[in-house]
Each structure stands twice: as structure tokens, then as C-alpha cells.
Amino acid sequence: MFYGHPLQFGTFLTPSNADPETPVRLAELSERLGYDLVTFQDHPYQPRFLDTWTLLSWVAARTDRIHLSGNVLNLPMRPPAVLARAAASLDLLSRGRFELGLGAGGFWDAIGAMGGRTLAAGQSVDALSESIDVIRAIWNVDDRSALHVGGEFYRLDGAKRGPAPAHDVPILLGAYKPRMLRLTGRKADGWLPSLARMEPGDLRRASAIIDQAAVDAGRDPRAIRRLVNISGTFSPAGGGFLTGPSSQWVDDLLPYVLQDGVGTFIVLGDEPAVIERFAAEVAPALRATVAREHPGAAG
């Protein structure tokens, strides 16, 4: 199904601290090349990585136009009420350029080793659902009442609301399994999986679950943007999905737009040559092809 979202492109960078300036330079390069979004993975228990939240703030100060997000932020290590204020603050400071990518958690032994709460799979989805309600409630400054939440995982007892972000910050969920997909349909603004973790046909089946959950919740499925992380190799001759010349990349990605409704492709990797070639050859050709099929939706 085509959802009509303007086509967007982003980069998915590693927050390595081996040379702290490297991810920053790649983010600046992404902006210069015209990407819409720059994202970083978030593993707070990984000592080889910069803290993603700190990096997002630094990159926001070093850029002017590009949007920023975690891909995706590790919720068990980031209390939602504090995260809501941090997100609103960064959105205000960046003049409305922040997007909130969230995940239910993983690598539970590492989370526990850092002092985080370890949860079973079902519990982590319920905790994420509660966190979305807490975050949106903190942002809702039109309600002047004190905030009381008596959830199973998160409790607030008279918290003050605010600040409100500079724009309606979209909440994007990294989701693969049915419970997470249904949560995406009920409460999220975007769905952000990695294509490499899915089998052929999984994207369409998962999207149908999201759509049905949205309809059951009284929402329009078109309100939920589909974003996917992609990776591949440029080469003179074709050698499989996203392995070949730029024209093959366009042919491989086009059905995901026209048939599966993907509105944002996020290129995974830290090679400047790949980031540059995708921006110069794949993105404009894909936009032009989509524009011929659906005028006004190319971005």
C-alpha cells in the first residue's frame, strides 16, 4: 500500500568514540549532501560508543537543517519522564529538528550490569506503552494539572508538565513482533525496523498488523510513517539485493515505496563514499521515479 508520505532519506551512523569527531563529521556530511535525517544507534552499556544522547545534542549544535534521532533509544536505560524533558529541550534548542526513536530494550544482561531494570519480552512492551503515555503527558502543557501516573512500570506523583517541544515530535518505534507492531499502530507516529532483520514479505505482513491496530484504535494508518534501515554494496555488476550499481539500488528500493508504503530510507554505514554515492545517484533517481507514479509524493 502506498501511504502518500513525501520521500525522505537518512543516515544511520555508529557513535564510535575511537575518534569522537568521526560521527560528527559524518553527520555534517549528511547535512551537506541533502539528507533529511541523521540517526545513531543507542547502546549505553557499550564502552566503545559515545553516549548517544550527548552526541545528538552535540550534532544538533553543529548542524542547521537536518533532523536527528536515536535509532533507537534504549528505553530501559532512560526514564521516560526525564527523556520527555530532554527530548523537548533538544527540540527547542535545535528549532524543531528532533525525532524520538524508541525501543523496548534488548541485551538484558548488559542493561542489568549497568543498573537498569531487566524485563521479560512482554513486560518490556507494556513498559514502552506506559512510557509513551508519560512522554506525551509531560509534553502536554495545555493541561495545567499535576501529572499522576500509577502504571505498573512508571509512577509519577504530582510531576509538573513541560516544557513543550518546538514542534510535534514524532515517536518512532523499532518493532518486529506482533505486540510491538500493534503498539506502533495504536500509539506511534512512525515504524522504524531494519530491513536486514526481516525476511521477504515480512515488511508487508508487519505493516498490515500496524494498519489493523491503527484502525481498531480509531486512527488513520496513513498517519504512521514507515521508515527502514537499509544497507548494501555498490559494485559495477549486480550480485543480489542492494548489491550492484546505483540503478539496481533504485530498482530494488522502488517496490518498497510503491507497494509497501516506505516513506523514509535510512542508509546504514560509516563509509563517506557510500553516503555520497547514495545521495548523488540513488536518492534523486528514486525520487524522480516515485514522482512519475505519484506526483507530489517525491519529497
mmCIF file of C-alpha atoms in Angstrom:
data_model
loop_
_atom_site.group_PDB
_atom_site.id
_atom_site.type_symbol
_atom_site.label_atom_id
_atom_site.label_comp_id
_atom_site.label_asym_id
_atom_site.label_seq_id
_atom_site.Cartn_x
_atom_site.Cartn_y
_atom_site.Cartn_z
ATOM 1 C CA MET A 1 0.000 0.000 0.000
ATOM 2 C CA PHE A 2 1.241 3.487 -0.838
ATOM 3 C CA TYR A 3 0.600 5.885 2.077
ATOM 4 C CA GLY A 4 1.427 9.140 0.319
ATOM 5 C CA HIS A 5 4.291 10.253 2.548
ATOM 6 C CA PRO A 6 6.874 12.542 0.925
ATOM 7 C CA LEU A 7 10.002 10.513 0.298
ATOM 8 C CA GLN A 8 12.851 11.137 2.750
ATOM 9 C CA PHE A 9 16.377 9.803 3.229
ATOM 10 C CA GLY A 10 18.641 9.490 6.251
ATOM 11 C CA THR A 11 21.910 8.040 7.538
ATOM 12 C CA PHE A 12 22.472 5.563 10.375
ATOM 13 C CA LEU A 13 25.890 6.194 11.944
ATOM 14 C CA THR A 14 27.934 4.380 14.565
ATOM 15 C CA PRO A 15 28.621 6.545 17.661
ATOM 16 C CA SER A 16 32.169 5.239 17.956
ATOM 17 C CA ASN A 17 34.448 7.043 20.408
ATOM 18 C CA ALA A 18 37.688 5.833 18.777
ATOM 19 C CA ASP A 19 37.768 9.212 17.051
ATOM 20 C CA PRO A 20 34.918 11.249 18.588
ATOM 21 C CA GLU A 21 34.883 13.650 15.656
ATOM 22 C CA THR A 22 34.203 10.928 13.065
ATOM 23 C CA PRO A 23 30.435 10.503 13.684
ATOM 24 C CA VAL A 24 30.117 14.276 13.954
ATOM 25 C CA ARG A 25 31.837 14.809 10.598
ATOM 26 C CA LEU A 26 29.640 12.140 9.002
ATOM 27 C CA ALA A 27 26.543 13.877 10.359
ATOM 28 C CA GLU A 28 27.760 17.193 8.929
ATOM 29 C CA LEU A 29 28.422 15.442 5.614
ATOM 30 C CA SER A 30 24.889 14.032 5.675
ATOM 31 C CA GLU A 31 23.506 17.539 6.005
ATOM 32 C CA ARG A 32 25.676 18.933 3.205
ATOM 33 C CA LEU A 33 24.558 16.133 0.891
ATOM 34 C CA GLY A 34 20.887 16.922 1.483
ATOM 35 C CA TYR A 35 19.805 14.043 3.700
ATOM 36 C CA ASP A 36 16.690 14.708 5.764
ATOM 37 C CA LEU A 37 17.660 12.780 8.886
ATOM 38 C CA VAL A 38 20.761 11.586 10.727
ATOM 39 C CA THR A 39 20.451 8.805 13.308
ATOM 40 C CA PHE A 40 22.681 6.973 15.779
ATOM 41 C CA GLN A 41 22.299 3.626 17.479
ATOM 42 C CA ASP A 42 21.984 3.715 21.262
ATOM 43 C CA HIS A 43 23.758 1.193 23.486
ATOM 44 C CA PRO A 44 24.596 2.935 26.795
ATOM 45 C CA TYR A 45 26.328 -0.199 28.108
ATOM 46 C CA GLN A 46 28.833 -0.202 25.211
ATOM 47 C CA PRO A 47 32.113 1.450 26.336
ATOM 48 C CA ARG A 48 33.331 1.769 22.728
ATOM 49 C CA PHE A 49 30.464 4.163 21.950
ATOM 50 C CA LEU A 50 29.853 7.793 22.748
ATOM 51 C CA ASP A 51 26.699 8.356 24.755
ATOM 52 C CA THR A 52 24.075 8.757 22.061
ATOM 53 C CA TRP A 53 22.094 11.486 23.785
ATOM 54 C CA THR A 54 25.193 13.604 24.302
ATOM 55 C CA LEU A 55 26.197 13.018 20.679
ATOM 56 C CA LEU A 56 22.746 14.025 19.401
ATOM 57 C CA SER A 57 22.992 17.286 21.339
ATOM 58 C CA TRP A 58 26.487 17.989 20.008
ATOM 59 C CA VAL A 59 25.474 17.237 16.417
ATOM 60 C CA ALA A 60 22.382 19.433 16.758
ATOM 61 C CA ALA A 61 24.682 22.336 17.658
ATOM 62 C CA ARG A 62 26.980 21.618 14.701
ATOM 63 C CA THR A 63 24.198 21.439 12.084
ATOM 64 C CA ASP A 64 21.425 23.742 10.916
ATOM 65 C CA ARG A 65 18.832 21.858 8.893
ATOM 66 C CA ILE A 66 18.996 18.084 9.233
ATOM 67 C CA HIS A 67 16.693 16.265 11.679
ATOM 68 C CA LEU A 68 18.143 13.966 14.353
ATOM 69 C CA SER A 69 17.064 10.780 16.126
ATOM 70 C CA GLY A 70 18.273 7.803 18.081
ATOM 71 C CA ASN A 71 17.910 4.593 16.089
ATOM 72 C CA VAL A 72 16.511 3.642 18.530
ATOM 73 C CA LEU A 73 16.929 4.942 22.098
ATOM 74 C CA ASN A 74 17.199 2.260 24.780
ATOM 75 C CA LEU A 75 14.184 2.928 26.986
ATOM 76 C CA PRO A 76 15.159 0.713 29.969
ATOM 77 C CA MET A 77 18.217 2.929 30.480
ATOM 78 C CA ARG A 78 16.312 6.213 30.083
ATOM 79 C CA PRO A 79 13.373 7.024 32.429
ATOM 80 C CA PRO A 80 10.506 8.352 30.270
ATOM 81 C CA ALA A 81 9.687 11.473 32.289
ATOM 82 C CA VAL A 82 13.328 12.611 32.142
ATOM 83 C CA LEU A 83 13.553 11.534 28.500
ATOM 84 C CA ALA A 84 10.478 13.633 27.677
ATOM 85 C CA ARG A 85 12.094 16.777 29.088
ATOM 86 C CA ALA A 86 15.407 16.011 27.405
ATOM 87 C CA ALA A 87 13.652 15.477 24.058
ATOM 88 C CA ALA A 88 11.647 18.686 24.370
ATOM 89 C CA SER A 89 14.784 20.604 25.353
ATOM 90 C CA LEU A 90 16.762 19.316 22.386
ATOM 91 C CA ASP A 91 13.854 20.038 20.061
ATOM 92 C CA LEU A 92 13.681 23.618 21.343
ATOM 93 C CA LEU A 93 17.439 24.117 21.045
ATOM 94 C CA SER A 94 17.534 22.630 17.534
ATOM 95 C CA ARG A 95 14.493 24.655 16.398
ATOM 96 C CA GLY A 96 12.221 21.650 15.849
ATOM 97 C CA ARG A 97 14.643 19.107 14.393
ATOM 98 C CA PHE A 98 14.381 16.217 16.866
ATOM 99 C CA GLU A 99 12.552 12.912 16.362
ATOM 100 C CA LEU A 100 12.167 10.401 19.187
ATOM 101 C CA GLY A 101 13.065 6.861 18.125
ATOM 102 C CA LEU A 102 12.342 4.380 20.926
ATOM 103 C CA GLY A 103 12.964 0.700 21.514
ATOM 104 C CA ALA A 104 11.640 -1.625 24.197
ATOM 105 C CA GLY A 105 15.135 -2.840 25.049
ATOM 106 C CA GLY A 106 17.429 -5.755 24.412
ATOM 107 C CA PHE A 107 20.754 -7.148 25.630
ATOM 108 C CA TRP A 108 19.202 -7.500 29.055
ATOM 109 C CA ASP A 109 22.351 -8.824 30.761
ATOM 110 C CA ALA A 110 24.218 -5.694 29.692
ATOM 111 C CA ILE A 111 21.332 -3.487 30.809
ATOM 112 C CA GLY A 112 21.268 -5.212 34.185
ATOM 113 C CA ALA A 113 25.031 -4.862 34.532
ATOM 114 C CA MET A 114 24.618 -1.085 34.183
ATOM 115 C CA GLY A 115 21.939 -0.997 36.882
ATOM 116 C CA GLY A 116 18.960 -0.987 34.531
ATOM 117 C CA ARG A 117 15.797 -2.967 35.175
ATOM 118 C CA THR A 118 15.613 -6.256 33.269
ATOM 119 C CA LEU A 119 12.231 -7.241 31.882
ATOM 120 C CA ALA A 120 10.664 -10.149 30.079
ATOM 121 C CA ALA A 121 9.688 -9.538 26.458
ATOM 122 C CA GLY A 122 6.008 -8.940 27.187
ATOM 123 C CA GLN A 123 6.826 -6.678 30.124
ATOM 124 C CA SER A 124 9.139 -4.564 28.004
ATOM 125 C CA VAL A 125 6.344 -3.867 25.507
ATOM 126 C CA ASP A 126 3.955 -2.897 28.309
ATOM 127 C CA ALA A 127 6.636 -0.637 29.785
ATOM 128 C CA LEU A 128 7.160 1.029 26.414
ATOM 129 C CA SER A 129 3.420 1.609 26.077
ATOM 130 C CA GLU A 130 3.348 3.269 29.504
ATOM 131 C CA SER A 131 6.382 5.366 28.628
ATOM 132 C CA ILE A 132 4.718 6.805 25.520
ATOM 133 C CA ASP A 133 1.798 7.961 27.666
ATOM 134 C CA VAL A 134 4.174 9.526 30.192
ATOM 135 C CA ILE A 135 6.167 11.323 27.492
ATOM 136 C CA ARG A 136 3.111 12.753 25.778
ATOM 137 C CA ALA A 137 1.657 13.802 29.135
ATOM 138 C CA ILE A 138 4.854 15.675 30.070
ATOM 139 C CA TRP A 139 4.706 17.491 26.719
ATOM 140 C CA ASN A 140 1.022 18.408 27.185
ATOM 141 C CA VAL A 141 1.397 21.840 28.740
ATOM 142 C CA ASP A 142 -2.190 22.760 27.841
ATOM 143 C CA ASP A 143 -3.237 20.596 30.780
ATOM 144 C CA ARG A 144 -2.303 22.650 33.856
ATOM 145 C CA SER A 145 -2.938 19.841 36.325
ATOM 146 C CA ALA A 146 -0.170 17.985 38.115
ATOM 147 C CA LEU A 147 0.687 14.697 36.483
ATOM 148 C CA HIS A 148 -0.177 11.496 38.317
ATOM 149 C CA VAL A 149 0.611 8.137 36.735
ATOM 150 C CA GLY A 150 0.044 4.855 38.524
ATOM 151 C CA GLY A 151 1.400 2.411 35.984
ATOM 152 C CA GLU A 152 2.926 -0.969 36.579
ATOM 153 C CA PHE A 153 6.360 0.201 35.471
ATOM 154 C CA TYR A 154 6.330 4.001 35.754
ATOM 155 C CA ARG A 155 4.786 6.094 38.507
ATOM 156 C CA LEU A 156 4.590 9.872 38.758
ATOM 157 C CA ASP A 157 3.144 11.594 41.793
ATOM 158 C CA GLY A 158 2.364 15.229 41.055
ATOM 159 C CA ALA A 159 5.024 15.876 38.412
ATOM 160 C CA LYS A 160 4.904 19.213 36.634
ATOM 161 C CA ARG A 161 4.377 19.227 32.887
ATOM 162 C CA GLY A 162 6.642 20.796 30.305
ATOM 163 C CA PRO A 163 8.439 22.073 28.503
ATOM 164 C CA ALA A 164 6.538 21.618 25.272
ATOM 165 C CA PRO A 165 8.775 20.804 22.297
ATOM 166 C CA ALA A 166 9.155 23.245 19.422
ATOM 167 C CA HIS A 167 7.108 21.006 17.119
ATOM 168 C CA ASP A 168 5.052 17.830 17.369
ATOM 169 C CA VAL A 169 7.958 15.450 17.951
ATOM 170 C CA PRO A 170 7.175 12.155 16.193
ATOM 171 C CA ILE A 171 7.625 8.988 18.240
ATOM 172 C CA LEU A 172 9.150 6.225 16.109
ATOM 173 C CA LEU A 173 9.221 2.623 17.331
ATOM 174 C CA GLY A 174 11.671 -0.084 16.379
ATOM 175 C CA ALA A 175 9.258 -3.030 16.177
ATOM 176 C CA TYR A 176 9.249 -6.545 14.714
ATOM 177 C CA LYS A 177 6.952 -8.826 16.703
ATOM 178 C CA PRO A 178 3.138 -8.653 16.799
ATOM 179 C CA ARG A 179 2.741 -6.991 20.214
ATOM 180 C CA MET A 180 5.197 -4.254 19.324
ATOM 181 C CA LEU A 181 3.619 -3.832 15.901
ATOM 182 C CA ARG A 182 0.171 -3.440 17.446
ATOM 183 C CA LEU A 183 1.575 -0.859 19.875
ATOM 184 C CA THR A 184 3.014 1.004 16.895
ATOM 185 C CA GLY A 185 -0.419 1.093 15.274
ATOM 186 C CA ARG A 186 -2.095 2.298 18.461
ATOM 187 C CA LYS A 187 0.320 4.955 19.677
ATOM 188 C CA ALA A 188 3.313 5.699 17.425
ATOM 189 C CA ASP A 189 3.902 8.195 14.634
ATOM 190 C CA GLY A 190 6.407 6.042 12.783
ATOM 191 C CA TRP A 191 7.692 2.494 12.418
ATOM 192 C CA LEU A 192 11.476 2.003 12.179
ATOM 193 C CA PRO A 193 12.716 -1.553 11.511
ATOM 194 C CA SER A 194 15.924 -2.724 9.831
ATOM 195 C CA LEU A 195 15.340 -4.484 6.533
ATOM 196 C CA ALA A 196 18.258 -6.857 7.176
ATOM 197 C CA ARG A 197 16.371 -8.363 10.131
ATOM 198 C CA MET A 198 13.339 -9.226 8.009
ATOM 199 C CA GLU A 199 12.578 -11.978 5.516
ATOM 200 C CA PRO A 200 10.911 -11.298 2.147
ATOM 201 C CA GLY A 201 7.281 -10.404 2.731
ATOM 202 C CA ASP A 202 7.776 -9.611 6.440
ATOM 203 C CA LEU A 203 7.554 -5.874 5.871
ATOM 204 C CA ARG A 204 4.163 -6.134 4.217
ATOM 205 C CA ARG A 205 2.813 -8.570 6.813
ATOM 206 C CA ALA A 206 4.031 -6.414 9.681
ATOM 207 C CA SER A 207 2.620 -3.272 8.089
ATOM 208 C CA ALA A 208 -0.788 -4.952 7.838
ATOM 209 C CA ILE A 209 -0.697 -5.641 11.595
ATOM 210 C CA ILE A 210 0.133 -1.975 12.240
ATOM 211 C CA ASP A 211 -2.682 -0.830 9.964
ATOM 212 C CA GLN A 212 -5.268 -3.030 11.653
ATOM 213 C CA ALA A 213 -4.194 -1.900 15.109
ATOM 214 C CA ALA A 214 -4.431 1.716 13.979
ATOM 215 C CA VAL A 215 -7.940 1.200 12.615
ATOM 216 C CA ASP A 216 -9.004 -0.587 15.820
ATOM 217 C CA ALA A 217 -7.714 2.419 17.788
ATOM 218 C CA GLY A 218 -9.631 4.868 15.583
ATOM 219 C CA ARG A 219 -6.521 6.089 13.782
ATOM 220 C CA ASP A 220 -5.767 6.528 10.093
ATOM 221 C CA PRO A 221 -2.938 4.114 9.140
ATOM 222 C CA ARG A 222 -1.573 6.816 6.839
ATOM 223 C CA ALA A 223 -0.653 8.816 9.951
ATOM 224 C CA ILE A 224 2.147 6.323 10.640
ATOM 225 C CA ARG A 225 5.280 6.871 8.572
ATOM 226 C CA ARG A 226 7.207 3.778 7.513
ATOM 227 C CA LEU A 227 10.990 4.167 7.858
ATOM 228 C CA VAL A 228 13.503 1.384 7.184
ATOM 229 C CA ASN A 229 17.220 0.998 7.801
ATOM 230 C CA ILE A 230 18.970 -0.379 4.726
ATOM 231 C CA SER A 231 22.495 -1.444 3.865
ATOM 232 C CA GLY A 232 24.189 -2.637 0.711
ATOM 233 C CA THR A 233 27.241 -2.540 -1.517
ATOM 234 C CA PHE A 234 27.845 -0.524 -4.659
ATOM 235 C CA SER A 235 29.557 -2.561 -7.371
ATOM 236 C CA PRO A 236 29.767 -2.476 -11.184
ATOM 237 C CA ALA A 237 27.732 -5.654 -11.630
ATOM 238 C CA GLY A 238 24.655 -6.894 -9.811
ATOM 239 C CA GLY A 239 25.074 -9.515 -7.120
ATOM 240 C CA GLY A 240 21.863 -9.631 -5.151
ATOM 241 C CA PHE A 241 19.605 -7.223 -3.273
ATOM 242 C CA LEU A 242 21.260 -3.783 -2.896
ATOM 243 C CA THR A 243 24.488 -5.178 -4.313
ATOM 244 C CA GLY A 244 25.275 -3.581 -7.635
ATOM 245 C CA PRO A 245 25.212 -0.248 -9.466
ATOM 246 C CA SER A 246 23.058 2.672 -8.370
ATOM 247 C CA SER A 247 20.388 1.851 -10.937
ATOM 248 C CA GLN A 248 19.897 -1.533 -9.306
ATOM 249 C CA TRP A 249 19.537 0.092 -5.894
ATOM 250 C CA VAL A 250 16.737 2.224 -7.345
ATOM 251 C CA ASP A 251 15.034 -0.836 -8.841
ATOM 252 C CA ASP A 252 15.399 -2.768 -5.580
ATOM 253 C CA LEU A 253 14.007 0.023 -3.385
ATOM 254 C CA LEU A 254 11.157 1.227 -5.598
ATOM 255 C CA PRO A 255 8.710 -1.602 -4.719
ATOM 256 C CA TYR A 256 9.152 -0.805 -1.035
ATOM 257 C CA VAL A 257 7.798 2.678 -1.738
ATOM 258 C CA LEU A 258 5.023 1.843 -4.172
ATOM 259 C CA GLN A 259 3.858 -1.469 -2.692
ATOM 260 C CA ASP A 260 4.898 -1.381 0.979
ATOM 261 C CA GLY A 261 4.482 2.323 1.680
ATOM 262 C CA VAL A 262 8.009 3.064 2.881
ATOM 263 C CA GLY A 263 8.455 6.831 3.174
ATOM 264 C CA THR A 264 11.997 7.021 4.553
ATOM 265 C CA PHE A 265 15.136 5.040 3.713
ATOM 266 C CA ILE A 266 17.998 5.276 6.208
ATOM 267 C CA VAL A 267 21.406 4.173 4.919
ATOM 268 C CA LEU A 268 23.416 2.219 7.462
ATOM 269 C CA GLY A 269 27.183 2.579 7.446
ATOM 270 C CA ASP A 270 30.080 4.902 8.091
ATOM 271 C CA GLU A 271 31.720 4.967 4.659
ATOM 272 C CA PRO A 272 31.657 8.504 3.221
ATOM 273 C CA ALA A 273 31.807 7.126 -0.331
ATOM 274 C CA VAL A 274 28.602 5.124 0.196
ATOM 275 C CA ILE A 275 26.829 8.055 1.827
ATOM 276 C CA GLU A 276 27.908 10.354 -1.014
ATOM 277 C CA ARG A 277 27.003 7.971 -3.837
ATOM 278 C CA PHE A 278 23.579 7.191 -2.410
ATOM 279 C CA ALA A 279 22.824 10.900 -2.106
ATOM 280 C CA ALA A 280 24.134 11.733 -5.581
ATOM 281 C CA GLU A 281 22.758 8.818 -7.593
ATOM 282 C CA VAL A 282 20.147 6.738 -5.754
ATOM 283 C CA ALA A 283 18.075 9.305 -3.858
ATOM 284 C CA PRO A 284 17.356 11.683 -6.786
ATOM 285 C CA ALA A 285 16.634 8.828 -9.209
ATOM 286 C CA LEU A 286 14.283 7.160 -6.728
ATOM 287 C CA ARG A 287 12.525 10.475 -6.055
ATOM 288 C CA ALA A 288 12.086 11.073 -9.779
ATOM 289 C CA THR A 289 10.641 7.601 -10.345
ATOM 290 C CA VAL A 290 8.219 7.948 -7.437
ATOM 291 C CA ALA A 291 7.195 11.384 -8.703
ATOM 292 C CA ARG A 292 6.183 9.879 -12.036
ATOM 293 C CA GLU A 293 3.999 7.329 -10.270
ATOM 294 C CA HIS A 294 2.662 9.637 -7.538
ATOM 295 C CA PRO A 295 3.150 13.351 -8.316
ATOM 296 C CA GLY A 296 3.680 15.383 -5.170
ATOM 297 C CA ALA A 297 4.966 12.484 -3.056
ATOM 298 C CA ALA A 298 8.619 12.509 -4.085
ATOM 299 C CA GLY A 299 9.690 14.846 -1.261
#
